[in-house]
């Protein structure tokens, strides 16, 4: 039985997750995500699609974030016509993500073409895929609920366990058998979540595995607690009320937006802050929120109690408004504070958030609240680094708004949480940890930490390098 593991994305970097398990020539792809970062560089990487799509036997999708599912339509365009396995909630959310990406690409192409014509320039950029391609991909997704072992090839068994990262997120336990009773178990964490997150359950403890493919996004830092986050969120809201300012929050449309809405609901419900107008300005977030409401199988106990037993909807309280039209979105710029605007894209590279930042970042009465990971070379990272000037829509803006960061909302485990999770498992038979999804200097710190805690065989995965299992 010949088994190899290698990565074609998220190897010594955070985005573009693509990992291949090859068993006696059969190929299983775990995730097929888009690269994010500098626009030109990310676009080039996404176009240089090196996955041998026509040779893949199956795809396993751990969750619906763009850097894990965003290039799935390219597989079909490159010849893959097999099954994509995901949880029911992941299928629904991935459909939204892919369709939204296709629409954004179409709008970008139209805009860039107009700009090129205006300046008498040649224009050759084309979208990676269109809406029909995204629909075709969704039709390839086969849903599997948590803890329902399913054969995805004659000798490969797949079982999903809750990753506690976003709604529907899963860790994939892949069992390879040679038909003679010999097995090897490979666990892929996807993105490992955290205990105590709102709405969703904690990460599950996996059965013993021979190999673990482990994410390392926050392998060099510790997060704040939920109570710390609530206190800081209350401080930010109180300051906005005092200054009549706006709080602009770049947030991913899936999970982070719903989590923030939930926490503001808690603060108002506990009478810690007065009601303050909250605008969720993201059509995708509106659609995603409706999906949250139809997947109670993913809820933690508190959310289950609220929805099922008490019929209280933390996604629909009085001061909350969902913004869908462009006209409504533009009108927010004319409105006086105090108010909270939660908008996508989470890394500030595209979408309506860029317009809100352009309109608020120069006013010291306003606050920009960073609540998630910002990849290198993104506008979000430059704001987080508190650069004095940032460029938005090819114009330079002085940064006068207050920049605040709350780490507790991260959906990724920090180094101690990941270590605690590993130590809670039976790792007596663990042969090696493959470390993916992290910036190189972060991974070195995390590797040292794991080794100090008894995990001696840790491999930082290199792009394209094959590892025999």
Short mmCIF file of C-alpha atoms in Angstrom, two decimals:
data_model
loop_
_atom_site.label_atom_id
_atom_site.label_comp_id
_atom_site.label_asym_id
_atom_site.label_seq_id
_atom_site.Cartn_x
_atom_site.Cartn_y
_atom_site.Cartn_z
CA UNK A 1 0.00 0.00 0.00
CA UNK A 2 1.66 3.18 -1.25
CA UNK A 3 0.44 6.44 0.36
CA UNK A 4 1.79 9.93 -0.26
CA UNK A 5 0.73 13.32 1.09
CA UNK A 6 1.52 16.68 -0.51
CA UNK A 7 0.17 20.25 -0.66
CA UNK A 8 -0.41 22.56 -3.60
CA UNK A 9 -1.56 25.46 -1.44
CA UNK A 10 -1.47 26.67 2.17
CA UNK A 11 2.08 25.30 2.46
CA UNK A 12 4.12 27.90 4.38
CA UNK A 13 1.29 30.35 3.72
CA UNK A 14 -2.20 30.83 5.09
CA UNK A 15 -4.54 30.74 2.09
CA UNK A 16 -5.18 28.57 -0.98
CA UNK A 17 -5.73 25.29 0.84
CA UNK A 18 -5.19 22.25 -1.44
CA UNK A 19 -3.89 18.98 -0.01
CA UNK A 20 -3.61 15.68 -1.87
CA UNK A 21 -3.60 12.17 -0.45
CA UNK A 22 -2.47 9.66 -3.07
CA UNK A 23 -3.18 5.97 -2.41
CA UNK A 24 -1.81 3.46 -4.92
CA UNK A 25 -2.29 6.05 -7.64
CA UNK A 26 -5.80 7.11 -6.53
CA UNK A 27 -5.98 10.81 -5.61
CA UNK A 28 -8.14 12.48 -2.96
CA UNK A 29 -8.09 16.28 -2.81
CA UNK A 30 -8.80 17.84 0.59
CA UNK A 31 -10.11 21.38 -0.04
CA UNK A 32 -9.65 23.51 -3.13
CA UNK A 33 -9.30 27.07 -1.89
CA UNK A 34 -8.37 30.37 -3.47
CA UNK A 35 -5.22 32.31 -2.65
CA UNK A 36 -5.75 35.72 -1.04
CA UNK A 37 -3.29 38.60 -0.69
CA UNK A 38 -1.89 41.07 -3.19
CA UNK A 39 -4.49 41.15 -5.96
CA UNK A 40 -2.20 40.61 -8.94
CA UNK A 41 -0.17 37.95 -7.17
CA UNK A 42 -3.25 36.10 -5.86
CA UNK A 43 -4.89 36.23 -9.30
CA UNK A 44 -1.78 34.76 -10.93
CA UNK A 45 -1.57 31.97 -8.34
CA UNK A 46 -5.25 31.13 -8.76
CA UNK A 47 -4.87 30.97 -12.54
CA UNK A 48 -1.77 28.76 -12.36
CA UNK A 49 -3.95 25.88 -11.24
CA UNK A 50 -1.62 22.91 -10.76
CA UNK A 51 -4.10 20.40 -9.34
CA UNK A 52 -4.41 17.42 -11.75
CA UNK A 53 -8.20 17.78 -11.75
CA UNK A 54 -8.93 15.06 -14.32
CA UNK A 55 -7.01 12.50 -12.19
CA UNK A 56 -8.85 13.17 -8.92
CA UNK A 57 -11.07 10.37 -7.60
CA UNK A 58 -12.89 12.54 -5.04
CA UNK A 59 -12.75 15.83 -3.18
CA UNK A 60 -13.23 16.32 0.55
CA UNK A 61 -14.34 19.83 1.55
CA UNK A 62 -13.75 20.66 5.22
CA UNK A 63 -15.65 23.97 5.30
CA UNK A 64 -16.99 26.83 3.23
CA UNK A 65 -14.43 29.62 3.61
CA UNK A 66 -13.21 31.04 0.29
CA UNK A 67 -9.62 29.95 0.89
CA UNK A 68 -10.88 26.36 1.18
CA UNK A 69 -13.67 26.17 -1.44
CA UNK A 70 -13.15 29.16 -3.75
CA UNK A 71 -11.49 27.30 -6.65
CA UNK A 72 -13.74 24.23 -6.69
CA UNK A 73 -15.42 25.38 -9.94
CA UNK A 74 -12.02 25.26 -11.66
CA UNK A 75 -11.87 21.53 -10.99
CA UNK A 76 -14.91 20.97 -13.17
CA UNK A 77 -13.55 23.25 -15.87
CA UNK A 78 -10.31 21.23 -15.80
CA UNK A 79 -12.05 17.88 -16.14
CA UNK A 80 -13.10 16.71 -12.67
CA UNK A 81 -16.59 15.16 -12.71
CA UNK A 82 -16.49 13.17 -9.46
CA UNK A 83 -18.04 13.70 -6.06
CA UNK A 84 -17.26 16.48 -3.58
CA UNK A 85 -18.01 15.43 0.01
CA UNK A 86 -19.09 17.99 2.62
CA UNK A 87 -21.49 18.45 5.52
CA UNK A 88 -24.99 19.76 4.67
CA UNK A 89 -24.29 23.24 6.10
CA UNK A 90 -20.98 23.44 4.24
CA UNK A 91 -22.71 22.63 0.96
CA UNK A 92 -25.21 25.46 1.43
CA UNK A 93 -22.60 28.00 2.51
CA UNK A 94 -20.09 26.99 -0.20
CA UNK A 95 -22.81 27.55 -2.79
CA UNK A 96 -23.18 31.15 -1.57
CA UNK A 97 -19.40 31.72 -1.52
CA UNK A 98 -18.82 30.39 -5.04
CA UNK A 99 -21.79 32.23 -6.53
CA UNK A 100 -20.71 35.46 -4.87
CA UNK A 101 -17.17 35.03 -6.17
CA UNK A 102 -18.47 34.48 -9.70
CA UNK A 103 -20.58 37.66 -9.51
CA UNK A 104 -17.70 39.73 -8.12
CA UNK A 105 -15.39 38.49 -10.88
CA UNK A 106 -18.00 39.35 -13.53
CA UNK A 107 -18.43 42.87 -12.10
CA UNK A 108 -14.65 43.35 -11.87
CA UNK A 109 -14.24 42.29 -15.51
CA UNK A 110 -16.95 44.71 -16.63
CA UNK A 111 -15.44 47.59 -14.63
CA UNK A 112 -11.87 46.94 -15.78
CA UNK A 113 -13.01 46.67 -19.39
CA UNK A 114 -14.71 50.07 -19.17
CA UNK A 115 -11.60 51.59 -17.58
CA UNK A 116 -9.37 50.12 -20.29
CA UNK A 117 -11.60 51.47 -23.06
CA UNK A 118 -11.62 54.89 -21.42
CA UNK A 119 -7.83 54.99 -21.53
CA UNK A 120 -7.49 53.31 -24.94
CA UNK A 121 -5.79 50.26 -23.45
CA UNK A 122 -5.93 46.58 -24.28
CA UNK A 123 -7.92 44.41 -21.87
CA UNK A 124 -7.53 40.66 -21.57
CA UNK A 125 -8.47 39.77 -17.95
CA UNK A 126 -11.25 37.20 -17.66
CA UNK A 127 -13.05 35.71 -14.65
CA UNK A 128 -11.81 32.34 -13.44
CA UNK A 129 -15.36 30.96 -13.63
CA UNK A 130 -18.95 32.11 -13.95
CA UNK A 131 -22.20 31.49 -12.07
CA UNK A 132 -23.12 28.43 -14.12
CA UNK A 133 -19.76 26.88 -13.27
CA UNK A 134 -20.50 27.48 -9.58
CA UNK A 135 -23.94 25.86 -9.96
CA UNK A 136 -22.38 22.85 -11.69
CA UNK A 137 -19.96 22.49 -8.78
CA UNK A 138 -22.72 22.60 -6.18
CA UNK A 139 -24.45 19.78 -8.05
CA UNK A 140 -21.35 17.63 -7.50
CA UNK A 141 -21.48 17.97 -3.71
CA UNK A 142 -22.59 14.90 -1.77
CA UNK A 143 -23.52 15.71 1.83
CA UNK A 144 -22.43 13.59 4.79
CA UNK A 145 -23.45 14.39 8.34
CA UNK A 146 -21.01 14.28 11.24
CA UNK A 147 -19.98 10.80 12.44
CA UNK A 148 -21.46 9.00 9.41
CA UNK A 149 -18.57 6.91 7.97
CA UNK A 150 -18.82 6.73 4.18
CA UNK A 151 -16.72 4.91 1.59
CA UNK A 152 -15.60 7.47 -1.00
CA UNK A 153 -13.45 5.00 -2.98
CA UNK A 154 -13.28 1.20 -2.66
CA UNK A 155 -10.47 1.46 -0.08
CA UNK A 156 -10.91 4.94 1.48
CA UNK A 157 -13.39 5.60 4.29
CA UNK A 158 -14.30 9.21 5.21
CA UNK A 159 -15.79 10.37 8.50
CA UNK A 160 -16.49 13.99 9.48
CA UNK A 161 -16.09 15.37 13.01
CA UNK A 162 -17.11 18.88 14.10
CA UNK A 163 -14.14 21.27 13.82
CA UNK A 164 -15.82 24.06 15.83
CA UNK A 165 -14.58 26.65 13.31
CA UNK A 166 -17.62 27.86 11.36
CA UNK A 167 -21.11 26.48 10.76
CA UNK A 168 -20.74 23.02 9.23
CA UNK A 169 -16.94 22.95 9.51
CA UNK A 170 -15.45 19.49 9.75
CA UNK A 171 -12.26 17.62 10.44
CA UNK A 172 -11.87 14.76 7.99
CA UNK A 173 -10.74 11.38 9.30
CA UNK A 174 -9.61 9.38 6.28
CA UNK A 175 -9.04 5.66 6.79
CA UNK A 176 -7.10 3.84 4.08
CA UNK A 177 -7.29 0.04 3.94
CA UNK A 178 -5.49 -2.51 1.78
CA UNK A 179 -8.29 -5.10 1.99
CA UNK A 180 -6.24 -7.37 4.27
CA UNK A 181 -7.01 -5.62 7.53
CA UNK A 182 -4.11 -3.16 7.34
CA UNK A 183 -5.20 0.46 7.79
CA UNK A 184 -3.72 3.91 8.07
CA UNK A 185 -5.67 6.82 9.47
CA UNK A 186 -5.03 10.39 8.33
CA UNK A 187 -6.80 13.25 10.11
CA UNK A 188 -7.11 16.61 8.36
CA UNK A 189 -8.20 19.39 10.69
CA UNK A 190 -9.13 21.87 7.97
CA UNK A 191 -9.29 24.96 10.17
CA UNK A 192 -9.33 23.97 13.83
CA UNK A 193 -11.78 25.97 15.90
CA UNK A 194 -11.94 26.97 19.55
CA UNK A 195 -13.88 26.06 22.66
CA UNK A 196 -16.62 28.40 23.82
CA UNK A 197 -17.41 30.09 20.49
CA UNK A 198 -20.91 31.46 20.10
CA UNK A 199 -23.54 29.55 18.12
CA UNK A 200 -21.52 26.45 17.18
CA UNK A 201 -20.19 23.49 19.15
CA UNK A 202 -16.65 22.99 20.42
CA UNK A 203 -14.12 21.04 18.32
CA UNK A 204 -14.60 17.31 18.77
CA UNK A 205 -11.91 14.94 20.00
CA UNK A 206 -10.81 12.69 17.15
CA UNK A 207 -10.24 8.94 17.37
CA UNK A 208 -6.57 7.89 17.27
CA UNK A 209 -4.83 8.68 13.98
CA UNK A 210 -1.47 7.75 12.43
CA UNK A 211 -1.01 11.19 10.85
CA UNK A 212 -2.55 14.61 11.51
CA UNK A 213 -2.57 17.47 8.99
CA UNK A 214 -2.76 20.44 11.35
CA UNK A 215 -3.40 24.11 10.65
CA UNK A 216 -1.09 26.68 12.27
CA UNK A 217 -2.55 30.11 11.48
CA UNK A 218 -2.15 31.41 15.05
CA UNK A 219 0.75 29.19 16.06
CA UNK A 220 2.64 32.06 17.74
CA UNK A 221 -0.02 33.79 19.82
CA UNK A 222 -2.75 33.47 22.42
CA UNK A 223 -6.30 34.76 22.02
CA UNK A 224 -8.32 36.72 24.51
CA UNK A 225 -11.26 35.11 26.30
CA UNK A 226 -14.89 35.62 25.30
CA UNK A 227 -15.57 37.72 28.39
CA UNK A 228 -12.58 39.93 27.52
CA UNK A 229 -14.02 40.30 24.03
CA UNK A 230 -17.45 41.28 25.34
CA UNK A 231 -15.89 43.91 27.61
CA UNK A 232 -13.84 45.37 24.73
CA UNK A 233 -16.84 45.30 22.40
CA UNK A 234 -18.82 47.20 25.04
CA UNK A 235 -15.99 49.76 25.35
CA UNK A 236 -15.92 50.32 21.59
CA UNK A 237 -19.70 50.74 21.44
CA UNK A 238 -19.71 53.12 24.44
CA UNK A 239 -17.02 55.28 22.84
CA UNK A 240 -18.97 55.44 19.57
CA UNK A 241 -22.06 56.63 21.43
CA UNK A 242 -20.02 59.28 23.27
CA UNK A 243 -18.30 60.51 20.07
CA UNK A 244 -21.34 60.12 17.79
CA UNK A 245 -19.00 58.09 15.63
CA UNK A 246 -19.20 55.08 13.40
CA UNK A 247 -17.73 51.66 14.10
CA UNK A 248 -16.73 49.96 10.85
CA UNK A 249 -16.06 46.24 11.20
CA UNK A 250 -14.59 44.28 8.29
CA UNK A 251 -15.94 40.78 8.82
CA UNK A 252 -16.30 37.61 6.82
CA UNK A 253 -19.91 37.16 5.77
CA UNK A 254 -19.96 33.65 7.16
CA UNK A 255 -19.65 33.03 10.91
CA UNK A 256 -17.85 36.21 12.00
CA UNK A 257 -20.77 38.46 11.06
CA UNK A 258 -23.32 36.23 12.78
CA UNK A 259 -21.08 35.91 15.83
CA UNK A 260 -20.71 39.69 16.16
CA UNK A 261 -24.46 40.18 15.81
CA UNK A 262 -24.95 37.53 18.50
CA UNK A 263 -22.55 39.27 20.90
CA UNK A 264 -24.08 42.72 20.36
CA UNK A 265 -27.44 41.09 21.08
CA UNK A 266 -26.00 39.70 24.34
CA UNK A 267 -24.62 43.11 25.39
CA UNK A 268 -27.94 44.84 24.76
CA UNK A 269 -29.88 41.99 26.36
CA UNK A 270 -27.73 42.26 29.51
CA UNK A 271 -28.21 46.05 29.45
CA UNK A 272 -24.43 46.58 29.31
CA UNK A 273 -24.84 48.91 26.33
CA UNK A 274 -27.91 50.78 25.06
CA UNK A 275 -29.36 49.88 21.69
CA UNK A 276 -27.23 51.24 18.87
CA UNK A 277 -28.14 50.92 15.19
CA UNK A 278 -26.33 47.95 13.62
CA UNK A 279 -26.19 47.57 9.84
CA UNK A 280 -25.06 44.32 8.24
CA UNK A 281 -24.07 45.55 4.81
CA UNK A 282 -23.38 42.41 2.83
CA UNK A 283 -25.89 40.55 0.65
CA UNK A 284 -23.87 37.37 1.18
CA UNK A 285 -24.03 37.81 4.97
CA UNK A 286 -27.81 38.18 4.74
CA UNK A 287 -28.03 34.93 2.77
CA UNK A 288 -25.59 33.19 5.11
CA UNK A 289 -27.61 34.25 8.16
CA UNK A 290 -30.70 32.60 6.70
CA UNK A 291 -28.66 29.40 6.28
CA UNK A 292 -27.65 29.57 9.95
CA UNK A 293 -31.32 29.47 10.84
CA UNK A 294 -31.96 26.22 8.92
CA UNK A 295 -29.06 24.21 10.34
CA UNK A 296 -29.85 23.67 14.03
CA UNK A 297 -27.84 20.42 13.91
CA UNK A 298 -24.72 22.63 14.18
CA UNK A 299 -25.82 24.70 17.19
CA UNK A 300 -24.24 24.58 20.61
CA UNK A 301 -26.53 24.08 23.60
CA UNK A 302 -27.10 27.78 24.35
CA UNK A 303 -28.12 28.62 20.78
CA UNK A 304 -30.22 25.48 20.56
CA UNK A 305 -32.06 26.55 23.71
CA UNK A 306 -32.63 30.07 22.37
CA UNK A 307 -33.93 29.00 18.97
CA UNK A 308 -35.69 25.75 19.65
CA UNK A 309 -37.02 26.15 23.19
CA UNK A 310 -37.50 29.90 23.59
CA UNK A 311 -37.90 30.92 19.93
CA UNK A 312 -35.57 33.87 20.48
CA UNK A 313 -33.72 34.89 17.35
CA UNK A 314 -30.35 36.54 18.13
CA UNK A 315 -30.02 37.33 14.41
CA UNK A 316 -33.14 39.51 14.27
CA UNK A 317 -33.34 41.90 17.22
CA UNK A 318 -34.73 45.45 17.03
CA UNK A 319 -31.62 47.54 16.37
CA UNK A 320 -30.35 45.24 13.61
CA UNK A 321 -30.82 46.10 9.94
CA UNK A 322 -29.77 44.01 6.96
CA UNK A 323 -28.68 46.08 3.95
CA UNK A 324 -28.99 44.51 0.51
CA UNK A 325 -29.25 47.21 -2.15
CA UNK A 326 -26.39 49.41 -3.36
CA UNK A 327 -28.52 52.51 -2.69
CA UNK A 328 -29.05 51.55 0.95
CA UNK A 329 -25.35 50.85 1.32
CA UNK A 330 -24.42 54.29 -0.06
CA UNK A 331 -26.95 55.97 2.22
CA UNK A 332 -25.03 54.74 5.28
CA UNK A 333 -22.22 57.13 4.37
CA UNK A 334 -24.61 60.09 4.73
CA UNK A 335 -26.05 58.99 8.06
CA UNK A 336 -24.87 60.42 11.37
CA UNK A 337 -23.47 58.21 14.11
CA UNK A 338 -23.46 56.52 16.44
CA UNK A 339 -23.83 53.36 14.40
CA UNK A 340 -22.14 50.05 13.68
CA UNK A 341 -21.47 48.86 10.12
CA UNK A 342 -20.47 45.22 9.67
CA UNK A 343 -19.46 44.56 6.09
CA UNK A 344 -17.50 42.14 3.92
CA UNK A 345 -14.80 41.39 2.68
CA UNK A 346 -13.09 40.36 5.91
CA UNK A 347 -9.60 41.33 4.69
CA UNK A 348 -10.80 44.62 3.14
CA UNK A 349 -9.71 43.67 -0.37
CA UNK A 350 -13.09 43.83 -2.11
CA UNK A 351 -16.77 44.42 -1.58
CA UNK A 352 -18.69 47.16 0.21
CA UNK A 353 -16.29 47.38 3.15
CA UNK A 354 -13.79 49.24 0.94
CA UNK A 355 -16.33 52.03 0.33
CA UNK A 356 -17.13 52.32 4.04
CA UNK A 357 -13.44 52.49 4.92
CA UNK A 358 -12.86 55.21 2.33
CA UNK A 359 -15.69 57.24 3.87
CA UNK A 360 -14.77 56.78 7.55
CA UNK A 361 -11.04 56.16 7.93
CA UNK A 362 -10.11 59.86 7.90
CA UNK A 363 -12.35 60.90 10.82
CA UNK A 364 -10.93 60.55 14.39
CA UNK A 365 -14.49 60.18 15.77
CA UNK A 366 -14.76 56.83 13.97
CA UNK A 367 -13.34 53.44 14.87
CA UNK A 368 -12.15 50.59 12.66
CA UNK A 369 -12.55 47.35 14.59
CA UNK A 370 -10.41 44.42 13.43
CA UNK A 371 -11.83 41.09 14.58
CA UNK A 372 -10.12 38.50 12.37
CA UNK A 373 -7.00 37.40 10.59
CA UNK A 374 -5.55 39.77 8.00
CA UNK A 375 -3.29 38.10 5.44
CA UNK A 376 -0.02 39.70 4.41
CA UNK A 377 -0.22 42.42 1.76
CA UNK A 378 -3.96 43.03 2.20
CA UNK A 379 -5.53 46.42 2.97
CA UNK A 380 -6.74 44.92 6.25
CA UNK A 381 -3.18 44.07 7.30
CA UNK A 382 -1.99 47.60 6.44
CA UNK A 383 -4.78 49.08 8.57
CA UNK A 384 -3.98 46.62 11.38
CA UNK A 385 -0.32 47.68 11.17
CA UNK A 386 -1.56 51.25 11.69
CA UNK A 387 0.09 52.65 8.60
CA UNK A 388 -0.34 56.43 8.43
CA UNK A 389 -1.73 56.32 4.89
CA UNK A 390 -3.53 53.58 2.98
CA UNK A 391 -4.57 53.36 -0.65
CA UNK A 392 -8.21 52.60 -1.42
CA UNK A 393 -9.49 52.69 -5.03
CA UNK A 394 -6.11 54.08 -6.12
CA UNK A 395 -6.49 57.08 -3.81
CA UNK A 396 -4.48 57.72 -0.66
CA UNK A 397 -6.28 58.28 2.66
CA UNK A 398 -4.84 59.51 5.95
CA UNK A 399 -5.68 57.07 8.74
CA UNK A 400 -7.20 59.16 11.54
CA UNK A 401 -9.88 56.77 12.76
CA UNK A 402 -9.00 54.75 15.86
CA UNK A 403 -7.84 51.21 15.02
CA UNK A 404 -8.85 48.57 17.57
CA UNK A 405 -8.24 44.84 17.47
CA UNK A 406 -10.06 42.09 19.36
CA UNK A 407 -8.40 38.69 18.97
CA UNK A 408 -11.03 36.72 20.86
CA UNK A 409 -13.30 36.53 17.82
CA UNK A 410 -10.81 34.49 15.85
CA UNK A 411 -12.31 31.22 14.66
CA UNK A 412 -8.86 29.58 14.66
CA UNK A 413 -7.32 27.86 17.67
CA UNK A 414 -4.26 29.63 19.08
CA UNK A 415 -1.10 27.63 19.87
CA UNK A 416 -2.20 26.66 23.37
CA UNK A 417 -5.72 25.71 22.31
CA UNK A 418 -4.33 23.56 19.48
CA UNK A 419 -1.85 21.93 21.87
CA UNK A 420 -4.57 21.25 24.45
CA UNK A 421 -6.72 19.70 21.71
CA UNK A 422 -3.87 17.40 20.63
CA UNK A 423 -3.16 16.42 24.23
CA UNK A 424 -6.81 15.51 24.79
CA UNK A 425 -6.54 12.84 22.07
CA UNK A 426 -4.98 9.41 22.17
CA UNK A 427 -1.75 10.18 20.27
CA UNK A 428 0.15 7.09 21.37
CA UNK A 429 0.20 5.81 17.79
CA UNK A 430 0.74 9.19 16.13
CA UNK A 431 3.63 8.98 13.68
CA UNK A 432 3.81 12.55 12.40
CA UNK A 433 2.10 15.93 12.38
CA UNK A 434 2.06 17.74 9.04
CA UNK A 435 1.85 21.48 9.63
CA UNK A 436 0.01 23.58 7.02
CA UNK A 437 -1.84 26.91 6.87
CA UNK A 438 0.62 29.27 8.51
CA UNK A 439 3.21 31.92 7.75
CA UNK A 440 6.74 30.44 7.90
CA UNK A 441 7.98 32.30 10.99
CA UNK A 442 4.75 31.43 12.84
CA UNK A 443 5.13 27.75 11.98
CA UNK A 444 8.67 27.63 13.39
CA UNK A 445 7.40 28.97 16.73
CA UNK A 446 4.49 26.51 16.77
CA UNK A 447 6.73 23.56 15.83
CA UNK A 448 9.08 24.37 18.74
CA UNK A 449 6.11 24.64 21.10
CA UNK A 450 4.69 21.27 20.02
CA UNK A 451 8.06 19.59 20.36
CA UNK A 452 8.46 21.03 23.87
CA UNK A 453 5.09 19.46 24.68
CA UNK A 454 6.05 15.97 23.57
CA UNK A 455 5.14 15.96 19.87
CA UNK A 456 8.53 15.13 18.44
CA UNK A 457 7.76 14.44 14.78
CA UNK A 458 6.42 17.68 13.31
CA UNK A 459 6.89 18.40 9.60
CA UNK A 460 6.40 21.91 8.19
CA UNK A 461 4.97 21.08 4.78
CA UNK A 462 6.74 22.50 1.73
CA UNK A 463 4.81 23.30 -1.44
CA UNK A 464 4.71 20.29 -3.78
CA UNK A 465 7.02 18.15 -1.65
CA UNK A 466 5.86 14.53 -1.41
CA UNK A 467 5.79 12.78 1.97
CA UNK A 468 5.46 9.01 2.15
CA UNK A 469 3.09 7.75 4.86
#
